Short mmCIF file of C-alpha atoms in Angstrom, two decimals:
data_model
loop_
_atom_site.label_atom_id
_atom_site.label_comp_id
_atom_site.label_asym_id
_atom_site.label_seq_id
_atom_site.Cartn_x
_atom_site.Cartn_y
_atom_site.Cartn_z
CA UNK A 1 18.58 18.83 -14.54
CA UNK A 2 15.32 18.45 -15.88
CA UNK A 3 12.08 18.12 -13.10
CA UNK A 4 10.31 15.33 -12.91
CA UNK A 5 6.79 14.94 -12.30
CA UNK A 6 6.00 13.38 -8.82
CA UNK A 7 2.35 12.67 -7.84
CA UNK A 8 0.82 11.29 -5.43
CA UNK A 9 2.72 7.20 -4.27
CA UNK A 10 1.49 4.36 -3.68
CA UNK A 11 4.60 1.85 -2.21
CA UNK A 12 3.29 -1.71 -4.16
CA UNK A 13 2.59 -4.60 -2.97
CA UNK A 14 1.50 -8.19 -4.08
CA UNK A 15 -1.00 -8.32 -1.40
CA UNK A 16 -5.34 -8.58 -2.27
CA UNK A 17 -5.97 -5.48 -3.72
CA UNK A 18 -8.32 -4.21 -1.10
CA UNK A 19 -7.29 -3.76 1.88
CA UNK A 20 -8.18 -1.47 4.80
CA UNK A 21 -5.06 0.63 4.79
CA UNK A 22 -4.15 4.35 4.12
CA UNK A 23 -1.61 5.33 0.92
CA UNK A 24 -3.72 7.70 -1.42
CA UNK A 25 -6.96 8.92 -2.01
CA UNK A 26 -9.52 6.91 -3.51
CA UNK A 27 -12.79 8.05 -2.33
CA UNK A 28 -15.23 9.51 -4.94
CA UNK A 29 -19.14 10.06 -4.29
CA UNK A 30 -21.96 8.89 -7.36
CA UNK A 31 -25.56 9.67 -7.20
CA UNK A 32 -26.25 7.06 -9.56
CA UNK A 33 -27.71 4.30 -8.56
CA UNK A 34 -24.89 1.58 -8.28
CA UNK A 35 -24.62 -2.56 -10.08
CA UNK A 36 -23.15 -5.58 -9.43
CA UNK A 37 -21.62 -7.03 -13.03
CA UNK A 38 -23.54 -9.37 -14.54
CA UNK A 39 -21.76 -11.72 -16.87
CA UNK A 40 -20.04 -10.70 -19.60
CA UNK A 41 -21.85 -9.82 -22.52
CA UNK A 42 -18.40 -10.26 -25.56
CA UNK A 43 -18.03 -13.68 -25.29
CA UNK A 44 -15.10 -13.28 -22.57
CA UNK A 45 -17.38 -14.92 -19.78
CA UNK A 46 -13.83 -15.03 -16.66
CA UNK A 47 -11.29 -13.44 -18.42
CA UNK A 48 -13.66 -9.95 -17.99
CA UNK A 49 -11.76 -8.35 -14.61
CA UNK A 50 -14.65 -6.02 -14.17
CA UNK A 51 -17.08 -8.97 -13.61
CA UNK A 52 -14.13 -10.27 -10.99
CA UNK A 53 -14.43 -7.20 -9.04
CA UNK A 54 -18.40 -9.11 -8.70
CA UNK A 55 -16.78 -12.47 -7.62
CA UNK A 56 -15.24 -10.39 -4.72
CA UNK A 57 -18.30 -8.67 -3.28
CA UNK A 58 -17.95 -5.38 -5.35
CA UNK A 59 -21.25 -3.26 -6.22
CA UNK A 60 -20.04 -1.51 -9.16
CA UNK A 61 -20.79 1.87 -11.13
CA UNK A 62 -19.42 2.25 -14.34
CA UNK A 63 -18.76 5.89 -15.32
CA UNK A 64 -17.76 8.23 -18.35
CA UNK A 65 -15.31 6.96 -20.46
CA UNK A 66 -12.01 8.53 -20.17
CA UNK A 67 -9.45 9.04 -22.58
CA UNK A 68 -10.12 5.35 -24.38
CA UNK A 69 -10.52 3.40 -21.07
CA UNK A 70 -13.71 2.05 -19.17
CA UNK A 71 -14.00 3.65 -15.59
CA UNK A 72 -15.71 3.06 -12.71
CA UNK A 73 -15.89 2.99 -9.54
CA UNK A 74 -16.18 -0.54 -7.04
CA UNK A 75 -18.05 -0.54 -4.18
CA UNK A 76 -15.96 -3.09 -1.71
CA UNK A 77 -17.65 -4.70 1.67
CA UNK A 78 -16.36 -2.87 4.74
CA UNK A 79 -16.64 0.67 3.28
CA UNK A 80 -13.65 0.83 0.68
CA UNK A 81 -14.22 2.19 -2.75
CA UNK A 82 -12.24 1.93 -5.70
CA UNK A 83 -11.48 3.75 -8.21
CA UNK A 84 -10.83 1.51 -11.43
CA UNK A 85 -9.41 2.43 -14.75
CA UNK A 86 -10.61 -0.43 -18.00
CA UNK A 87 -9.92 -1.23 -22.08
CA UNK A 88 -12.93 -2.17 -23.75
CA UNK A 89 -11.85 -5.95 -23.61
CA UNK A 90 -12.00 -5.50 -20.01
CA UNK A 91 -9.71 -8.10 -19.68
CA UNK A 92 -7.37 -5.91 -17.12
CA UNK A 93 -8.18 -3.30 -14.63
CA UNK A 94 -5.77 -0.34 -13.29
CA UNK A 95 -6.47 1.48 -10.39
CA UNK A 96 -5.11 3.99 -9.42
CA UNK A 97 -4.93 8.10 -9.87
CA UNK A 98 -6.17 9.74 -13.38
CA UNK A 99 -3.22 11.93 -14.61
CA UNK A 100 -4.00 14.94 -16.89
CA UNK A 101 -0.63 15.21 -18.55
CA UNK A 102 0.26 13.07 -21.40
CA UNK A 103 1.52 9.75 -21.64
CA UNK A 104 5.28 11.01 -23.68
CA UNK A 105 4.90 14.26 -21.62
CA UNK A 106 5.52 12.62 -18.29
CA UNK A 107 8.34 10.22 -19.83
CA UNK A 108 10.45 12.60 -20.96
CA UNK A 109 10.67 15.00 -18.10
CA UNK A 110 10.86 11.43 -16.18
CA UNK A 111 13.71 10.62 -18.51
CA UNK A 112 16.98 8.47 -16.42
CA UNK A 113 14.49 8.11 -13.64
CA UNK A 114 12.44 5.58 -15.44
CA UNK A 115 11.82 2.46 -16.37
CA UNK A 116 9.94 1.11 -19.70
CA UNK A 117 8.27 -1.79 -18.36
CA UNK A 118 7.11 -4.28 -21.26
CA UNK A 119 3.17 -3.16 -22.42
CA UNK A 120 0.87 -5.73 -21.08
CA UNK A 121 -2.21 -6.87 -23.05
CA UNK A 122 -1.04 -3.76 -25.07
CA UNK A 123 -0.96 -1.02 -22.30
CA UNK A 124 1.79 1.01 -22.37
CA UNK A 125 4.03 1.66 -18.76
CA UNK A 126 6.68 2.57 -16.71
CA UNK A 127 8.27 2.26 -13.47
CA UNK A 128 9.48 5.67 -11.82
CA UNK A 129 11.80 6.36 -9.45
CA UNK A 130 12.95 9.37 -7.22
CA UNK A 131 15.02 8.17 -4.85
CA UNK A 132 12.87 5.60 -1.87
CA UNK A 133 9.77 6.56 -4.07
CA UNK A 134 8.99 5.17 -7.07
CA UNK A 135 5.44 4.55 -9.40
CA UNK A 136 4.19 2.66 -12.40
CA UNK A 137 2.31 5.04 -14.85
CA UNK A 138 0.45 3.29 -17.81
CA UNK A 139 -0.55 5.48 -20.42
CA UNK A 140 -4.30 5.80 -21.11
CA UNK A 141 -5.73 4.40 -24.98
CA UNK A 142 -5.70 7.80 -26.32
CA UNK A 143 -2.08 9.10 -25.05
CA UNK A 144 -3.42 12.37 -23.99
CA UNK A 145 -3.02 11.43 -20.39
CA UNK A 146 -1.65 8.90 -17.51
CA UNK A 147 -2.79 6.40 -15.00
CA UNK A 148 -1.14 6.18 -11.71
CA UNK A 149 -2.03 2.04 -10.73
CA UNK A 150 -1.47 -1.05 -10.28
CA UNK A 151 -2.88 -3.12 -12.26
CA UNK A 152 -4.63 -6.80 -12.54
CA UNK A 153 -6.32 -9.33 -14.16
CA UNK A 154 -9.34 -11.35 -14.15
CA UNK A 155 -8.47 -13.63 -12.14
CA UNK A 156 -6.66 -11.25 -9.83
CA UNK A 157 -3.18 -11.51 -10.99
CA UNK A 158 -1.29 -9.00 -9.91
CA UNK A 159 0.25 -7.69 -13.40
CA UNK A 160 2.01 -5.24 -12.32
CA UNK A 161 4.46 -7.34 -9.94
CA UNK A 162 5.31 -9.08 -13.30
CA UNK A 163 5.92 -6.59 -14.95
CA UNK A 164 8.10 -4.89 -12.19
CA UNK A 165 9.73 -7.91 -10.94
CA UNK A 166 13.13 -7.48 -12.77
CA UNK A 167 14.07 -3.76 -12.17
CA UNK A 168 16.34 -3.45 -9.46
CA UNK A 169 14.90 -2.49 -6.00
CA UNK A 170 11.85 -2.56 -7.24
CA UNK A 171 10.76 -5.93 -5.24
CA UNK A 172 11.50 -6.84 -2.01
CA UNK A 173 15.24 -7.79 -1.00
CA UNK A 174 14.27 -8.15 2.66
CA UNK A 175 14.69 -11.72 3.53
CA UNK A 176 13.66 -13.92 6.76
CA UNK A 177 16.32 -16.26 8.22
CA UNK A 178 14.92 -19.85 9.05
CA UNK A 179 17.34 -20.03 12.49
CA UNK A 180 15.42 -18.08 15.24
CA UNK A 181 11.98 -18.05 16.10
CA UNK A 182 12.46 -14.33 16.97
CA UNK A 183 10.75 -12.16 15.27
CA UNK A 184 13.70 -9.90 15.55
CA UNK A 185 16.61 -11.92 14.31
CA UNK A 186 14.74 -10.84 10.62
CA UNK A 187 17.51 -10.13 8.59
CA UNK A 188 16.97 -6.46 7.37
CA UNK A 189 14.55 -5.99 10.19
CA UNK A 190 16.78 -5.44 13.06
CA UNK A 191 17.13 -1.98 12.43
CA UNK A 192 13.37 -1.15 12.90
CA UNK A 193 13.05 1.68 15.24
CA UNK A 194 9.74 1.27 17.00
CA UNK A 195 7.80 0.98 20.35
CA UNK A 196 6.99 -2.88 21.30
CA UNK A 197 3.16 -2.91 23.67
CA UNK A 198 1.66 -6.05 25.08
CA UNK A 199 3.37 -9.00 26.80
CA UNK A 200 7.06 -10.52 26.18
CA UNK A 201 6.24 -13.84 25.86
CA UNK A 202 3.66 -13.55 23.83
CA UNK A 203 3.64 -13.85 19.83
CA UNK A 204 5.04 -10.54 18.13
CA UNK A 205 4.10 -9.41 15.50
CA UNK A 206 5.83 -5.79 13.53
CA UNK A 207 2.72 -3.72 13.05
CA UNK A 208 4.15 -0.72 10.63
CA UNK A 209 1.14 2.20 10.78
CA UNK A 210 1.35 6.14 10.03
CA UNK A 211 -0.06 7.79 13.20
CA UNK A 212 -1.95 9.63 10.86
CA UNK A 213 -3.75 7.20 9.30
CA UNK A 214 -7.49 6.21 10.41
CA UNK A 215 -6.67 2.35 9.46
CA UNK A 216 -3.66 1.95 11.19
CA UNK A 217 -5.65 3.97 14.01
CA UNK A 218 -8.42 1.42 13.77
CA UNK A 219 -6.36 -1.88 13.78
CA UNK A 220 -4.61 -0.65 17.44
CA UNK A 221 -8.52 -0.53 18.84
CA UNK A 222 -9.34 -3.49 16.78
CA UNK A 223 -6.77 -5.61 18.16
CA UNK A 224 -6.46 -4.33 21.76
CA UNK A 225 -8.30 -6.99 23.69
CA UNK A 226 -6.22 -9.58 22.30
CA UNK A 227 -2.95 -8.07 23.27
CA UNK A 228 -4.94 -7.22 26.92
CA UNK A 229 -5.20 -10.61 27.45
CA UNK A 230 -1.39 -11.93 26.59
CA UNK A 231 -2.37 -13.27 23.09
CA UNK A 232 -0.79 -10.58 20.75
CA UNK A 233 2.57 -8.56 20.71
CA UNK A 234 2.62 -5.66 18.99
CA UNK A 235 6.13 -3.62 18.04
CA UNK A 236 4.57 -0.62 16.22
CA UNK A 237 6.50 0.68 13.17
CA UNK A 238 5.77 4.43 12.49
CA UNK A 239 6.61 6.09 8.89
CA UNK A 240 5.56 8.91 7.27
CA UNK A 241 3.20 7.88 4.16
CA UNK A 242 0.75 10.65 3.48
CA UNK A 243 2.67 13.69 3.79
CA UNK A 244 0.64 14.45 1.01
CA UNK A 245 -3.04 15.03 2.08
CA UNK A 246 -2.27 16.17 5.84
CA UNK A 247 0.80 18.69 5.07
CA UNK A 248 3.72 17.00 6.23
CA UNK A 249 1.79 15.84 9.65
CA UNK A 250 2.99 12.38 9.18
CA UNK A 251 6.76 12.81 8.84
CA UNK A 252 6.36 15.48 12.48
CA UNK A 253 4.14 13.06 13.87
CA UNK A 254 6.61 9.71 13.15
CA UNK A 255 9.18 11.67 14.14
CA UNK A 256 7.65 12.71 17.32
CA UNK A 257 6.84 9.09 18.29
CA UNK A 258 10.08 8.29 17.92
CA UNK A 259 11.45 10.26 19.91
CA UNK A 260 9.78 8.73 23.16
CA UNK A 261 11.72 6.14 24.93
CA UNK A 262 10.73 2.73 23.18
CA UNK A 263 9.09 1.48 25.79
CA UNK A 264 6.28 4.39 25.79
CA UNK A 265 6.37 5.04 21.83
CA UNK A 266 3.16 3.02 21.06
CA UNK A 267 1.23 4.26 24.15
CA UNK A 268 2.08 7.52 23.38
CA UNK A 269 0.56 7.49 19.61
CA UNK A 270 -2.23 5.57 21.32
CA UNK A 271 -2.99 8.11 24.11
CA UNK A 272 -2.84 11.32 21.96
CA UNK A 273 0.35 12.25 23.67
CA UNK A 274 2.79 12.98 20.23
CA UNK A 275 2.58 16.65 20.69
CA UNK A 276 4.62 16.56 23.49
CA UNK A 277 7.89 15.78 21.41
CA UNK A 278 6.52 17.35 17.83
CA UNK A 279 8.61 20.80 18.75
CA UNK A 280 11.59 19.21 19.63
CA UNK A 281 11.89 15.43 18.35
CA UNK A 282 14.94 13.63 18.64
CA UNK A 283 17.89 14.68 17.51
CA UNK A 284 18.34 10.83 15.72
CA UNK A 285 14.54 10.64 14.92
CA UNK A 286 14.65 12.10 11.35
CA UNK A 287 17.39 8.92 10.87
CA UNK A 288 15.12 6.30 12.41
CA UNK A 289 11.99 7.80 9.88
CA UNK A 290 14.34 7.35 6.94
CA UNK A 291 15.53 4.15 7.76
CA UNK A 292 12.48 2.42 8.74
CA UNK A 293 10.63 4.29 5.18
CA UNK A 294 13.80 2.33 3.62
CA UNK A 295 12.82 -1.05 4.76
CA UNK A 296 8.81 -0.44 3.41
CA UNK A 297 9.92 0.30 0.17
CA UNK A 298 12.43 -2.77 -0.15
CA UNK A 299 9.49 -4.97 1.61
CA UNK A 300 6.50 -2.95 -0.67
CA UNK A 301 4.18 -2.06 1.65
CA UNK A 302 1.69 -1.16 -0.29
CA UNK A 303 0.17 0.92 2.41
CA UNK A 304 -0.78 0.99 6.78
CA UNK A 305 -1.03 -0.84 8.70
CA UNK A 306 0.71 -3.60 7.12
CA UNK A 307 1.92 -6.55 9.15
CA UNK A 308 4.60 -9.08 9.37
CA UNK A 309 5.49 -12.47 12.08
CA UNK A 310 7.24 -15.79 11.73
CA UNK A 311 5.27 -18.41 11.78
CA UNK A 312 6.92 -21.43 14.65
CA UNK A 313 7.88 -23.17 11.11
CA UNK A 314 10.38 -20.04 9.77
CA UNK A 315 7.88 -19.20 7.32
CA UNK A 316 6.43 -15.30 7.27
CA UNK A 317 3.39 -14.27 7.82
CA UNK A 318 2.00 -10.97 6.29
CA UNK A 319 -0.98 -9.03 6.24
CA UNK A 320 -2.14 -5.95 4.18
CA UNK A 321 -4.50 -3.66 6.21
CA UNK A 322 -7.12 -4.23 9.01
CA UNK A 323 -8.10 -7.90 9.76
CA UNK A 324 -11.53 -8.51 9.35
CA UNK A 325 -11.19 -11.38 11.43
CA UNK A 326 -9.35 -10.58 14.17
CA UNK A 327 -9.55 -13.98 16.12
CA UNK A 328 -8.58 -15.81 13.52
CA UNK A 329 -5.48 -13.49 13.17
CA UNK A 330 -4.56 -14.11 16.26
CA UNK A 331 -4.70 -17.85 15.59
CA UNK A 332 -2.46 -17.33 13.04
CA UNK A 333 0.23 -15.24 14.30
CA UNK A 334 0.25 -18.27 17.09
CA UNK A 335 1.19 -20.91 14.61
#
């Protein structure tokens, strides 16, 4: 059996790229003076994807070129940091992690687990899957490295979504029933395991979290006043996305959370009681966690926190990341 390279991965989603979420580490520091991208000097105008970052409020620091890509760091409002790679024409940007292995070598070892993508703007790519883990990997211009990333054009369009849409299992397959106003009646979501928090009469939202994720914790703290006021009810669904950086602590704490009675799960996480069951998780907690992870993959979660709810008109609402305006978020959920 041929080995496969497995890298820190982000479950893909087609939401705005700069949400406050835990997925894969992107933070970097640089002593250079940041600058805002100005108008294109090459006649690209509004086709300059790096300049588009500036229209999103980013301060951009260009870095040294790597393997034929221009590289940079975009400092976003709110403290987020986006590491990006771009071809010299700036028609697209890729955000993700550089892999210092020749692209063709990765493709060779991925073998049947990889699906070659139609090149976009001359950039080769492949969709790699191993179990419920998957990643899109792009070749650098010189072919001597690769980037595990998502690709956007100068308008902010998610080109990766378009590239993988016809690959079985790569796009969301869970649908929402329009015949009921109860979030729990959503097709495919009834098997989720988690704990509820808030008044039963309040509008309910599914909140996907990693117990170790700082943004999940930040979001919960921001929403607690609305929960206490009876304006919002959360069903908190634990996942384990950060094992690659916390040495398995995400899985341990997620299984611990799922070992509490449903009415105590969320509270145990919030109050720091997960250690009580860390060494003695329930027998069914691994299966519950695996099922949560499978549904998260089908929903194409980019990270945690992610919120999903149903509006009164039957349409689905979704927010990836920490709500920037809690009042507006709660108002949208209630519609």
